[in-house]
PDB file of C-alpha atoms in Angstrom:
ATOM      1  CA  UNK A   1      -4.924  29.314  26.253  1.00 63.00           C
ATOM      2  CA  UNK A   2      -6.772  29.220  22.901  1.00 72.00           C
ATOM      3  CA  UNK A   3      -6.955  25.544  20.901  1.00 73.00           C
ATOM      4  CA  UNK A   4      -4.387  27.807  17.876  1.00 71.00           C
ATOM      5  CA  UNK A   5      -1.949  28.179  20.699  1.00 78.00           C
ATOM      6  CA  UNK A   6      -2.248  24.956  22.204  1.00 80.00           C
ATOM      7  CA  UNK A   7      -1.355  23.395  19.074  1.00 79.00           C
ATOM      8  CA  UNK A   8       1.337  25.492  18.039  1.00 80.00           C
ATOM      9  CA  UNK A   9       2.845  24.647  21.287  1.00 82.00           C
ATOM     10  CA  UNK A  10       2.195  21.151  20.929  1.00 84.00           C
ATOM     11  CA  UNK A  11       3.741  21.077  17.056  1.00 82.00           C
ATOM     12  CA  UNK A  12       6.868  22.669  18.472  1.00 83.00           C
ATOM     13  CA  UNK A  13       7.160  20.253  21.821  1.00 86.00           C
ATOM     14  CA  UNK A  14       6.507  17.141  19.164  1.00 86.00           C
ATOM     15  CA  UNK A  15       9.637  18.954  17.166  1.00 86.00           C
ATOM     16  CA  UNK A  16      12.166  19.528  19.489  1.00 86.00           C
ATOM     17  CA  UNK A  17      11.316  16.089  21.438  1.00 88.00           C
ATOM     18  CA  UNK A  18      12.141  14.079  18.177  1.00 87.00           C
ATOM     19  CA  UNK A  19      15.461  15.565  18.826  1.00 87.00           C
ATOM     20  CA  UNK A  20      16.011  14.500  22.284  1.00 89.00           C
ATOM     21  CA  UNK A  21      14.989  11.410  21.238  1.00 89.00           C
ATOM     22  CA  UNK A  22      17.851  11.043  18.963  1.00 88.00           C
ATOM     23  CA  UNK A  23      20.344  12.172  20.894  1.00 89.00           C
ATOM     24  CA  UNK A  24      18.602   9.730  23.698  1.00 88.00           C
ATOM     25  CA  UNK A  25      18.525   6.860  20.768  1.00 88.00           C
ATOM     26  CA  UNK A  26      22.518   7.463  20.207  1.00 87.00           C
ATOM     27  CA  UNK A  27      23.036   7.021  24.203  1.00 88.00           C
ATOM     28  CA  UNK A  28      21.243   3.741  24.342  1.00 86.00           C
ATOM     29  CA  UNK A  29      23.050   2.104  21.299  1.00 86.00           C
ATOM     30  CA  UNK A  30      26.529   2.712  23.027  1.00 84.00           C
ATOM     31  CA  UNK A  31      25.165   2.084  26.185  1.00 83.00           C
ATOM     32  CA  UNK A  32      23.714  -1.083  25.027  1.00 78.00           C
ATOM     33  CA  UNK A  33      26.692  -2.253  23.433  1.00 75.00           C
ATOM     34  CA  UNK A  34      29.462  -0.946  25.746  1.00 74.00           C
ATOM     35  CA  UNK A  35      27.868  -0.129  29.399  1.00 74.00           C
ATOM     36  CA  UNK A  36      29.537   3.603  28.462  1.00 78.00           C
ATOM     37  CA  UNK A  37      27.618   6.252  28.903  1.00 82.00           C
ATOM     38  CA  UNK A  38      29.387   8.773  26.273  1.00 86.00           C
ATOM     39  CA  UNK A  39      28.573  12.319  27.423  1.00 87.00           C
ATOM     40  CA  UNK A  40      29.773  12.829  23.454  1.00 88.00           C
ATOM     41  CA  UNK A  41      27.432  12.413  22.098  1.00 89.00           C
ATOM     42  CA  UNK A  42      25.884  15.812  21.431  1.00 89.00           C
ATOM     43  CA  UNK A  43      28.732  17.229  19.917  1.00 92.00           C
ATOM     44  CA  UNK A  44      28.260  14.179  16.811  1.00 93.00           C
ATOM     45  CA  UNK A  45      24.830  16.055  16.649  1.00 92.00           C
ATOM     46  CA  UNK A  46      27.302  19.517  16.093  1.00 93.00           C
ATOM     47  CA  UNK A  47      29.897  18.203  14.109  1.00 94.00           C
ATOM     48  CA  UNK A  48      26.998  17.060  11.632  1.00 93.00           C
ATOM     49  CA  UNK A  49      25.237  20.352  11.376  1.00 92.00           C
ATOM     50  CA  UNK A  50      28.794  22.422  11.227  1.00 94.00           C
ATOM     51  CA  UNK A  51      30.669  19.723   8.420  1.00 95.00           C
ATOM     52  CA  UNK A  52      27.525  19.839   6.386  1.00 94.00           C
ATOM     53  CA  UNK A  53      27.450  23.302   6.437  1.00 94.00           C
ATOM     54  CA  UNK A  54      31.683  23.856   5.570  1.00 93.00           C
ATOM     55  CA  UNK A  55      30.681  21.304   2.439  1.00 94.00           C
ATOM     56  CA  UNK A  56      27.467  23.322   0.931  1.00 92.00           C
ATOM     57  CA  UNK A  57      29.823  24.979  -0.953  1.00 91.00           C
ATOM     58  CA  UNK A  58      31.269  22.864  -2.788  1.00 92.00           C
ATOM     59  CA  UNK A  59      28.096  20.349  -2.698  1.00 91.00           C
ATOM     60  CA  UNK A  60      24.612  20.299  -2.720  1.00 93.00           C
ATOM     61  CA  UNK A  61      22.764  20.556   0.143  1.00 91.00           C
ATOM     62  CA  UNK A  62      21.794  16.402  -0.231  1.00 91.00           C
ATOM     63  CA  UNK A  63      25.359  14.960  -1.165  1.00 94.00           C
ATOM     64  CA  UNK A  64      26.840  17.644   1.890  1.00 94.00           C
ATOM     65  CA  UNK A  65      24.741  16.212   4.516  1.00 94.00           C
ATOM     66  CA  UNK A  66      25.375  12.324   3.569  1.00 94.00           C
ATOM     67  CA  UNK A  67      28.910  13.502   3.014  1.00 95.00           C
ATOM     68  CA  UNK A  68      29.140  14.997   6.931  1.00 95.00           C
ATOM     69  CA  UNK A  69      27.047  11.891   8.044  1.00 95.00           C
ATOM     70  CA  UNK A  70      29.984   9.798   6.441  1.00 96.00           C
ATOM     71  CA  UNK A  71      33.081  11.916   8.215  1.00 96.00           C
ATOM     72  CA  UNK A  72      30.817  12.340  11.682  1.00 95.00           C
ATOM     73  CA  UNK A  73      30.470   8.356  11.965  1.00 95.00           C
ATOM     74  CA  UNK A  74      34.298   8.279  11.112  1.00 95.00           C
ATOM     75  CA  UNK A  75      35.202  10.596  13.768  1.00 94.00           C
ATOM     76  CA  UNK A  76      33.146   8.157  16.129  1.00 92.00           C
ATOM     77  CA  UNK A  77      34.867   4.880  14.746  1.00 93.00           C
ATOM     78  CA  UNK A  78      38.004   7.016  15.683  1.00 93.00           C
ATOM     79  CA  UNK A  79      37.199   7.832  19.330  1.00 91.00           C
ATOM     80  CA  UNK A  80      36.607   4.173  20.029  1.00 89.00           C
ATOM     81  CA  UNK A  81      39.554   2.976  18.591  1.00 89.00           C
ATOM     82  CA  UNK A  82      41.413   5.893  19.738  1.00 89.00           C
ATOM     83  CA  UNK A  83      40.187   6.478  23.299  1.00 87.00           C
ATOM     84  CA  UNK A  84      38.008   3.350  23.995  1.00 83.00           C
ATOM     85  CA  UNK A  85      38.850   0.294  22.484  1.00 82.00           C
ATOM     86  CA  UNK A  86      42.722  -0.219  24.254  1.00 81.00           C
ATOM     87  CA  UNK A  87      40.461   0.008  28.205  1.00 75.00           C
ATOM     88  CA  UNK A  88      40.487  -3.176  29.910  1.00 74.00           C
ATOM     89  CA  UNK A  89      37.183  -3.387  32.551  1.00 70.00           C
ATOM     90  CA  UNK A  90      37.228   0.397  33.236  1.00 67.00           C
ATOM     91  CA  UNK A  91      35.323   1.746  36.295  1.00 74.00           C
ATOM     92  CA  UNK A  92      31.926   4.112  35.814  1.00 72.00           C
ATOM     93  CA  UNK A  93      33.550   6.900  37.003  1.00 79.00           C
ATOM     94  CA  UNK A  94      36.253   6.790  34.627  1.00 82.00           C
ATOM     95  CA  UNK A  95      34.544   6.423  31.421  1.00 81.00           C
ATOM     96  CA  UNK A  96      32.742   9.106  32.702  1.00 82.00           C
ATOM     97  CA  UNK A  97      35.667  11.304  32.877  1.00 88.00           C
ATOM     98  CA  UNK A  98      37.214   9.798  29.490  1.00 88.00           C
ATOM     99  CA  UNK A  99      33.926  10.833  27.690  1.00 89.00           C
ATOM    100  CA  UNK A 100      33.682  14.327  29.157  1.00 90.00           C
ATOM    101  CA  UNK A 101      37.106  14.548  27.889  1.00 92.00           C
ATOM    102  CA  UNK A 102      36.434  13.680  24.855  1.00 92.00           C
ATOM    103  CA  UNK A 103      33.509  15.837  24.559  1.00 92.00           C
ATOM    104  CA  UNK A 104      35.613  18.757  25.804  1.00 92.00           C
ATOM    105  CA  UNK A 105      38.269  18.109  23.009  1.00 93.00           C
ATOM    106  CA  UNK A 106      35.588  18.145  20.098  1.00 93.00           C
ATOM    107  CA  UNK A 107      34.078  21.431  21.298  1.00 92.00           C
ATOM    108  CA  UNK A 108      37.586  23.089  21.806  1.00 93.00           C
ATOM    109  CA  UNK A 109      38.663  21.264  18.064  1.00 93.00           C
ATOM    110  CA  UNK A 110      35.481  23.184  16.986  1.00 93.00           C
ATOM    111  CA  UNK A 111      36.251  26.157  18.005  1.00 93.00           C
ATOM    112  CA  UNK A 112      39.333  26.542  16.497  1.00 93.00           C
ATOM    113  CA  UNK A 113      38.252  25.164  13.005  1.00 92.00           C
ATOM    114  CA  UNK A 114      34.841  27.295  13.060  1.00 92.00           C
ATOM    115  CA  UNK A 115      35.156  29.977  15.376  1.00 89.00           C
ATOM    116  CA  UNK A 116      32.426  31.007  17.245  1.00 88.00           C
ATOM    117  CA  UNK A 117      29.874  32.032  14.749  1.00 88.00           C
ATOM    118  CA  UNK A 118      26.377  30.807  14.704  1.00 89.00           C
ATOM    119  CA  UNK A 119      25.569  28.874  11.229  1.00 89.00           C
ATOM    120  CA  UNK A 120      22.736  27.127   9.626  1.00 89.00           C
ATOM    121  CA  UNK A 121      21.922  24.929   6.895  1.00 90.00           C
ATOM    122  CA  UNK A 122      19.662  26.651   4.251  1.00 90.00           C
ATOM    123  CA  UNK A 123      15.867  25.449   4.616  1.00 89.00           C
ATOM    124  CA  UNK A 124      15.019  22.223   2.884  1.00 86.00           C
ATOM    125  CA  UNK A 125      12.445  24.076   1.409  1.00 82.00           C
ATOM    126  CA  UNK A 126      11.190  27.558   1.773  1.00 76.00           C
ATOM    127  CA  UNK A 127      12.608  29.875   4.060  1.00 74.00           C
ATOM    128  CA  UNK A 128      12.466  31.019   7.286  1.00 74.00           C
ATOM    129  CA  UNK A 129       9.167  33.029   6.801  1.00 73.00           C
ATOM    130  CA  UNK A 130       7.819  29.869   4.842  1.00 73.00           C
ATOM    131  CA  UNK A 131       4.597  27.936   6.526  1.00 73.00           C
ATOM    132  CA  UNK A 132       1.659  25.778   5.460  1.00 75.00           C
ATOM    133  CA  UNK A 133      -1.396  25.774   7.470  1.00 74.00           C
ATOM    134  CA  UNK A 134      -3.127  22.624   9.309  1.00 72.00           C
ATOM    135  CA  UNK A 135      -6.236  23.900  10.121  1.00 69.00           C
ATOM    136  CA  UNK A 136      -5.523  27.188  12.121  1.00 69.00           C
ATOM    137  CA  UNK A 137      -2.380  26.301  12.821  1.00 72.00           C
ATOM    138  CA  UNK A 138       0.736  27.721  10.714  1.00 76.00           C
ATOM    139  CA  UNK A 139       3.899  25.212  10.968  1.00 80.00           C
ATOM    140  CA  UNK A 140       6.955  25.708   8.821  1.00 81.00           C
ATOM    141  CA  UNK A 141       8.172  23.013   6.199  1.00 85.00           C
ATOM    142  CA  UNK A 142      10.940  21.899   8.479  1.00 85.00           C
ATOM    143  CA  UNK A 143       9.281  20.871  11.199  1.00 85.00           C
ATOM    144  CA  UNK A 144       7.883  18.539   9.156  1.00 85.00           C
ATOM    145  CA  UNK A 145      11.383  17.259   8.005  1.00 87.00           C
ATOM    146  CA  UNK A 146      12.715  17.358  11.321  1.00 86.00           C
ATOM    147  CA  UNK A 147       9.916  14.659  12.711  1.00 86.00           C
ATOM    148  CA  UNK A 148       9.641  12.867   9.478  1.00 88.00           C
ATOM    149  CA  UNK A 149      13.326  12.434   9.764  1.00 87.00           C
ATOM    150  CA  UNK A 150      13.292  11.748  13.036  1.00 85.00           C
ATOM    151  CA  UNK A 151      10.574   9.367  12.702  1.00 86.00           C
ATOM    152  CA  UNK A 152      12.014   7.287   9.581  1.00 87.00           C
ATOM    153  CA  UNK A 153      15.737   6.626  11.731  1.00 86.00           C
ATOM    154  CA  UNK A 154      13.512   5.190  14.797  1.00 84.00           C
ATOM    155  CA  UNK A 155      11.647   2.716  12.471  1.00 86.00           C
ATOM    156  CA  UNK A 156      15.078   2.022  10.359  1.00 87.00           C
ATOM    157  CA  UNK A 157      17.172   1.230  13.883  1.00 85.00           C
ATOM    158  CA  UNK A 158      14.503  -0.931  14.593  1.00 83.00           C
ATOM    159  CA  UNK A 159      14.054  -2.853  11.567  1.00 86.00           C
ATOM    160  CA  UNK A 160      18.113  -2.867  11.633  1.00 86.00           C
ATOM    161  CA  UNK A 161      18.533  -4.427  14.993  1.00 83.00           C
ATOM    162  CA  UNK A 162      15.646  -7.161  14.204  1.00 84.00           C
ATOM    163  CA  UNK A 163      16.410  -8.061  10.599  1.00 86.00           C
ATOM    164  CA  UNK A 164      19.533  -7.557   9.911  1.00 87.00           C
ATOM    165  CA  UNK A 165      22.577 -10.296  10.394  1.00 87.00           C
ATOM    166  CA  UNK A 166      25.082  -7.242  11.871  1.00 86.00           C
ATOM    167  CA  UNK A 167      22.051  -6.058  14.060  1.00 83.00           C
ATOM    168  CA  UNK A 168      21.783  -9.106  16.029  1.00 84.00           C
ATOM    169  CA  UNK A 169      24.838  -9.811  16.107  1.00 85.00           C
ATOM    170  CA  UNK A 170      24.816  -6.199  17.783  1.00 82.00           C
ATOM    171  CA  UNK A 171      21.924  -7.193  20.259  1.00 80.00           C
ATOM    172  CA  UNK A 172      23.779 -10.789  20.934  1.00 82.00           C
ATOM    173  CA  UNK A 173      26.772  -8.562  22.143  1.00 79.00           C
ATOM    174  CA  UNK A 174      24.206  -6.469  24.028  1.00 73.00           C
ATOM    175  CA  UNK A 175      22.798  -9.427  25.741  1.00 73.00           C
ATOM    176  CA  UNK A 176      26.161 -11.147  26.696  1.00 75.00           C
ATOM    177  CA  UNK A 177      29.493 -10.330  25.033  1.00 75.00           C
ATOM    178  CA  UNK A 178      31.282 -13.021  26.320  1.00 77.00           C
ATOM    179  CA  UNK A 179      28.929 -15.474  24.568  1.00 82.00           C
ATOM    180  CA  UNK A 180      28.435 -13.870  21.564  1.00 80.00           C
ATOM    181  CA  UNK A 181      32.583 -14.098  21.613  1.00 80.00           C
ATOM    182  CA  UNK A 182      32.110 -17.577  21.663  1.00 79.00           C
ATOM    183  CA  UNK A 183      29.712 -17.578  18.833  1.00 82.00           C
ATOM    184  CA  UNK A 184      32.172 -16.079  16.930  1.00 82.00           C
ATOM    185  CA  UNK A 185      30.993 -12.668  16.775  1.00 81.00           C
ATOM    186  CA  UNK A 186      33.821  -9.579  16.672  1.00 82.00           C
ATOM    187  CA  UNK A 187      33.080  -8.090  19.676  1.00 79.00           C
ATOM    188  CA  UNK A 188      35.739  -5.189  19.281  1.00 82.00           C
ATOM    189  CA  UNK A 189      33.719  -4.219  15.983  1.00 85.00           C
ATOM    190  CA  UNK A 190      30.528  -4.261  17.060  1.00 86.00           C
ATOM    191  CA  UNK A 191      31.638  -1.805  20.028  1.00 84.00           C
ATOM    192  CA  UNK A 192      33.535   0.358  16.858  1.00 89.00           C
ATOM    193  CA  UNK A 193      30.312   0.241  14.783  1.00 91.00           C
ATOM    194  CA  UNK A 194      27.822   0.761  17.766  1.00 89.00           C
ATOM    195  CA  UNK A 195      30.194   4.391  18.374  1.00 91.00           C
ATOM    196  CA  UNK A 196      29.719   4.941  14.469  1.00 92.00           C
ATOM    197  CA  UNK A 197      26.030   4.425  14.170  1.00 92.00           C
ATOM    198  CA  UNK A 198      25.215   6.476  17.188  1.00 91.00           C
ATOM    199  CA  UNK A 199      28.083   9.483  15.924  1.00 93.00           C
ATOM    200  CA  UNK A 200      25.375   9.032  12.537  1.00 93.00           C
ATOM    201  CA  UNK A 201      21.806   9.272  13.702  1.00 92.00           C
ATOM    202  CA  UNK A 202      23.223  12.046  15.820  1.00 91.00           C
ATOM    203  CA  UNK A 203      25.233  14.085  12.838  1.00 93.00           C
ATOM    204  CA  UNK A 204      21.940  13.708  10.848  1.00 92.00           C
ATOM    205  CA  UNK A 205      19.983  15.007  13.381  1.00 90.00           C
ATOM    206  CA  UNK A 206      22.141  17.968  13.291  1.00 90.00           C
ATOM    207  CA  UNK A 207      21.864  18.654  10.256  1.00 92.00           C
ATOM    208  CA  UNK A 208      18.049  18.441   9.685  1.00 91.00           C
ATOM    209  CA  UNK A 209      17.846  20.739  12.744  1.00 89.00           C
ATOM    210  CA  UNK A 210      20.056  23.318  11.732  1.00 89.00           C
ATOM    211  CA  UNK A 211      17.735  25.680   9.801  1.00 88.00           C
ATOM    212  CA  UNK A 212      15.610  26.193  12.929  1.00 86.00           C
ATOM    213  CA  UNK A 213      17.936  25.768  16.190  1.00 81.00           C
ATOM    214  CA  UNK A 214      20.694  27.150  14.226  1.00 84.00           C
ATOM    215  CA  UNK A 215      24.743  25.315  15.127  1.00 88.00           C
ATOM    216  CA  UNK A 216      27.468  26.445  16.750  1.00 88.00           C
ATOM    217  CA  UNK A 217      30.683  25.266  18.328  1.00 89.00           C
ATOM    218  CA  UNK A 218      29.331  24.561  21.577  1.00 87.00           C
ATOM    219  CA  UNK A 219      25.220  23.562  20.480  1.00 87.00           C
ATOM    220  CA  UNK A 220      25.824  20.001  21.633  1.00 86.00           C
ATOM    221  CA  UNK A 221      26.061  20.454  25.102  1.00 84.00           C
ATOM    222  CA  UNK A 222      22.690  21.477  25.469  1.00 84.00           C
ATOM    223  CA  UNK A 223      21.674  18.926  23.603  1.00 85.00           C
ATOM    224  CA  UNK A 224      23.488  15.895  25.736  1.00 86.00           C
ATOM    225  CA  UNK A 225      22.346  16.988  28.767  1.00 85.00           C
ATOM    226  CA  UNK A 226      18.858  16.899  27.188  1.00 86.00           C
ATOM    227  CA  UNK A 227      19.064  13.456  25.294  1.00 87.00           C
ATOM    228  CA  UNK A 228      20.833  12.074  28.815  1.00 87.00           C
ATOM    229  CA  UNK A 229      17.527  13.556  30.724  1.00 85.00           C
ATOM    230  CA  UNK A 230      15.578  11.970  28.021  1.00 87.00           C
ATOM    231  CA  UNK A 231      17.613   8.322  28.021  1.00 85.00           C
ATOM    232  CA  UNK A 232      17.195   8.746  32.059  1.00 84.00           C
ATOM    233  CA  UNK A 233      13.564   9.280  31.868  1.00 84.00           C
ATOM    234  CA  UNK A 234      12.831   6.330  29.754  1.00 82.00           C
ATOM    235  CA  UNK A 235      15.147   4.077  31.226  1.00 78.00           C
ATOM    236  CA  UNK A 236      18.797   3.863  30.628  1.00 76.00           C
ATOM    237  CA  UNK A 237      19.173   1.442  27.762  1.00 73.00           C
ATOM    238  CA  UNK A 238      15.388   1.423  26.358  1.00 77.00           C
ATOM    239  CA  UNK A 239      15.145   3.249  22.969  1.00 77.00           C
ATOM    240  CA  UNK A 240      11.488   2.346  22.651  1.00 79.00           C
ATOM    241  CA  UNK A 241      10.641   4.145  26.042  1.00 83.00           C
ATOM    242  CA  UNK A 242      13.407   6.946  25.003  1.00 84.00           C
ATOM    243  CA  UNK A 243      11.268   8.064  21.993  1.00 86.00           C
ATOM    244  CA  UNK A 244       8.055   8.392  24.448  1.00 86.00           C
ATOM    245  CA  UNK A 245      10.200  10.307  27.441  1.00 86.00           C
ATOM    246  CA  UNK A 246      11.867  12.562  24.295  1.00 87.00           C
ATOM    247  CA  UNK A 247       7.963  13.707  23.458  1.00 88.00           C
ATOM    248  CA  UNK A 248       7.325  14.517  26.805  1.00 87.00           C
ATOM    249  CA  UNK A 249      10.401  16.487  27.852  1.00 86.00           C
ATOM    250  CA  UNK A 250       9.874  18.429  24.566  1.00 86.00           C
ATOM    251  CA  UNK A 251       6.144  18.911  25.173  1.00 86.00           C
ATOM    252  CA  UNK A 252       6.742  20.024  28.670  1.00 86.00           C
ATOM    253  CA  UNK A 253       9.315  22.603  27.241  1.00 83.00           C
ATOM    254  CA  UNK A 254       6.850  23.833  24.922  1.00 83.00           C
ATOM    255  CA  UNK A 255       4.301  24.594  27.183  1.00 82.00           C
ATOM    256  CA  UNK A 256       6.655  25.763  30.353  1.00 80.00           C
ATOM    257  CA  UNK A 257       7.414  29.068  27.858  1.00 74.00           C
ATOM    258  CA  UNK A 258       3.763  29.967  28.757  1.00 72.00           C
ATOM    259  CA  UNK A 259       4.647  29.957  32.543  1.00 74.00           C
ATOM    260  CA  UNK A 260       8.465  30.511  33.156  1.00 71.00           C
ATOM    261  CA  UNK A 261      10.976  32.878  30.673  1.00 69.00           C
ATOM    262  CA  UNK A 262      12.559  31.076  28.125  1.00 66.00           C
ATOM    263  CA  UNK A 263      15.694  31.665  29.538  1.00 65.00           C
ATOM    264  CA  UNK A 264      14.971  28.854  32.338  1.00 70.00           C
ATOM    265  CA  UNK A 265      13.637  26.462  29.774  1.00 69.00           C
ATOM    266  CA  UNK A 266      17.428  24.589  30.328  1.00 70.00           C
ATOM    267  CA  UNK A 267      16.619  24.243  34.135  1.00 76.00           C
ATOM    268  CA  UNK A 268      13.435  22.250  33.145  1.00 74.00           C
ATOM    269  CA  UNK A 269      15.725  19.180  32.476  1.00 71.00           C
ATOM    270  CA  UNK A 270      17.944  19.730  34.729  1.00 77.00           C
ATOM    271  CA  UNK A 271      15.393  20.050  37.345  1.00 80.00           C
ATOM    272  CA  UNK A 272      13.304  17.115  35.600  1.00 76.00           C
ATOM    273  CA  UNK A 273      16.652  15.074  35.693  1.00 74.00           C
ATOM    274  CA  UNK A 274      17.516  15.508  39.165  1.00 78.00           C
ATOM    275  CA  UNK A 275      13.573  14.512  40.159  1.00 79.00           C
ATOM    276  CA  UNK A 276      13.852  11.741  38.420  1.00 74.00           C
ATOM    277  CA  UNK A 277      17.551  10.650  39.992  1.00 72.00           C
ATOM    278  CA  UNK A 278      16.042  11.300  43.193  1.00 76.00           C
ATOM    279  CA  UNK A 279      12.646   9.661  42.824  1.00 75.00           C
ATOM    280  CA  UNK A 280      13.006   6.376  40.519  1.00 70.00           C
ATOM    281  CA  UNK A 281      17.090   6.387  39.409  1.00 67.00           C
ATOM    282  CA  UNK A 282      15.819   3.859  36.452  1.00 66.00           C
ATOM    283  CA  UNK A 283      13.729   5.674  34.724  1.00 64.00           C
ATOM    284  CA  UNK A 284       9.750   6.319  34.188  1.00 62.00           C
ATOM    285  CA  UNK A 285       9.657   2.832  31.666  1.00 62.00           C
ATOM    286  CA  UNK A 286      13.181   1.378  33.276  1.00 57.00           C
ATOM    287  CA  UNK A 287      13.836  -1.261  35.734  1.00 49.00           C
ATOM    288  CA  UNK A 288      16.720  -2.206  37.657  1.00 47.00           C
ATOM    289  CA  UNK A 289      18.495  -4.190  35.100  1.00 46.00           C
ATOM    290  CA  UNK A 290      18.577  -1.713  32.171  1.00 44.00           C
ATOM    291  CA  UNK A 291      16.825  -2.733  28.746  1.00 42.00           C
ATOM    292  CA  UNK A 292      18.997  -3.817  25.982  1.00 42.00           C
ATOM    293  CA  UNK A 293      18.730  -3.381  22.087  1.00 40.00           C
ATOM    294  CA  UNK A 294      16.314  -6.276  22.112  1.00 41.00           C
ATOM    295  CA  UNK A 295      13.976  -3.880  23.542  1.00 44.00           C
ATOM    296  CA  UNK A 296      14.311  -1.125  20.820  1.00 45.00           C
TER     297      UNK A 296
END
C-alpha cells in the first residue's frame, strides 16, 4: 500500500470514527444517567440530518441546523416523558424492547413524512468535487468539519459535566440518584435533559455528516449498531474510552475496504461486537462496574 493511500485511508477511518463516537457519546450520557441503553439513538442522528434538510428552504443552512438541533432534542425530552419517565424499576430486557420500539416508531414516522428518498445537506463549503491537499493527500472540506465538529462537542460535554452547576448535578445523579434526591437535585429532569442532550449531539452529528454519508429514513440504524459496538468496545458508560474505541472501529473500516468488499464493511462491527461480547463483555477500557459521567 503506498504512504498516499495509507493516509487517505487513515483521513477517512479518523472521519467516520468521530461519528461512532458520537453516537457512542449519546449512549453513555443516557446510560449514565438512566442504566437504559436506548437503541434510539441513531435515528436522533437521522431526524437531525432529515429536519435540517425540510428547513433549508425556508432557512439558511446555519439557523436550519440549530433549528433541527432544537426540535431533535425536543423529540427526545418527549420520548422520556412520553415512554420513559411513568416506568417504575423496569427490567433490562424491557427497556430493551421499549427502546427498539421506539426506534421502530421514528423510522416508520420517517418514512411516512419523507418517503424513502436519499437527501443531503449542501456542503459547508465547496462541493462534492471540492478538496485541499495535505501533502499528497487530497481530503475534502467536510471532513474537516465533520472531525472539527466532532472534536469541539467531546471537549464541550466535558467541560459541561465538570464546570457546570446542571452537569454535576447530572454526574451526582450518575453516581447515586437516590442521594443526589436527597440533596435536592430533580432527578426526573436530569433523566429528561440527559434524553435531550444525547437526541442533540446526535441530530448535530447528522447534520454535519449529511453531505458525505448522505440521510435517509432508515440511516440510523446503521449507525446505532455502530455507536453501540463503539460504547461496547470502550466500556459501557466511559465516553473518554468511547472516543478512542470510535477511532479504531472507523480506522479498521477504512482499511478492511482494502481486503474485504465494501459491502461486508457492516459485518466488521457486528463481527467486532460479538468478539468483544464473547471475549471481555465490558469492554477494551471497561470494568465490571461500568464508568460513569465522572469519567468523561
Amino acid at each position: 500500500m503506498s504512504p498516499d493511500l495509507f493516509f487517505q485511508y487513515l483521513f477517512a477511518g479518523i472521519t467516520y470514527g468521530s461519528i461512532y463516537a458520537i453516537v457512542a457519546i449519546g449512549f453513555n450520557i443516557i446510560y449514565n444517567a438512566t442504566g437504559i441503553i436506548n437503541f434510539a439513538q441513531g435515528e436522533f442522528v437521522m431526524l437531525g440530518g432529515m429536519i435540517s434538510i425540510s428547513l433549508l428552504p425556508v432557512l439558511p443552512l446555519g439557523w436550519a441546523i440549530a433549528a433541527a438541533v432544537l426540535i431533535t432534542m425536543l423529540i427526545g425530552a418527549g420520548i422520556e416523558m412520553v415512554f420513559i419517565r411513568w416506568l417504575r424499576s423496569p427490567s433490562v430486557l424491557r427497556m430493551i424492547i421499549i427502546t427498539i420500539g421506539i426506534s421502530i416508531l421514528l423510522r416508520e414516522a420517517a418514512l411516512h413524512v419523507w418517503g424513502e428518498s436519499i437527501r443531503s445537506l449542501p456542503y459547508f463549503y465547496g462541493n462534492e468535487i471540492t478538496t485541499f491537499s495535505l501533502g499528497t493527500v487530497h481530503i475534502s472540506p467536510q471532513v474537516v468539519w465533520v472531525i472539527l465538529a466532532s472534536a469541539v462537542m467531546m471537549v464541550g460535554l466535558s467541560l459541561f459535566f465538570k464546570n457546570t452547576p446542571v452537569g454535576r448535578e447530572m454526574r451526582a445523579c450518575s453516581a447515586n440518584r437516590t442521594a443526589a434526591l436527597l440533596c435536592g437535585i430533580n432527578t426526573r429532569n436530569m433523566v429528561t435533559l440527559s434524553f435531550m442532550l444525547s437526541a442533540g449531539i446526535g441530530a448535530l452529528a447528522g447534520c454535519v455528516v449529511s453531505p458525505i454519508t448522505y440521510t435517509q429514513y432508515d440511516s440510523g440504524t446503521s449507525l446505532a449498531i455502530k455507536g453501540f459496538t463503539v460504547a461496547i468496545l470502550g466500556g459501557l458508560g466511559n465516553s473518554a474510552a468511547a472516543v478512542a474505541a470510535g477511532l479504531l472501529l472507523g480506522v479498521i473500516e477504512a482499511f478492511s475496504v482494502s481486503v474485504v468488499p465494501l459491502a461486508f464493511q457492516d459485518a466488521i462491527s457486528i463481527a467486532i461486537l460479538l468478539a468483544i461480547l464473547f471475549v471481555k463483555p465490558h469492554g477494551l477500557f471497561g470494568s465490571s462496574d461500568a464508568a460513569r459521567l465522572k469519567d468523561f
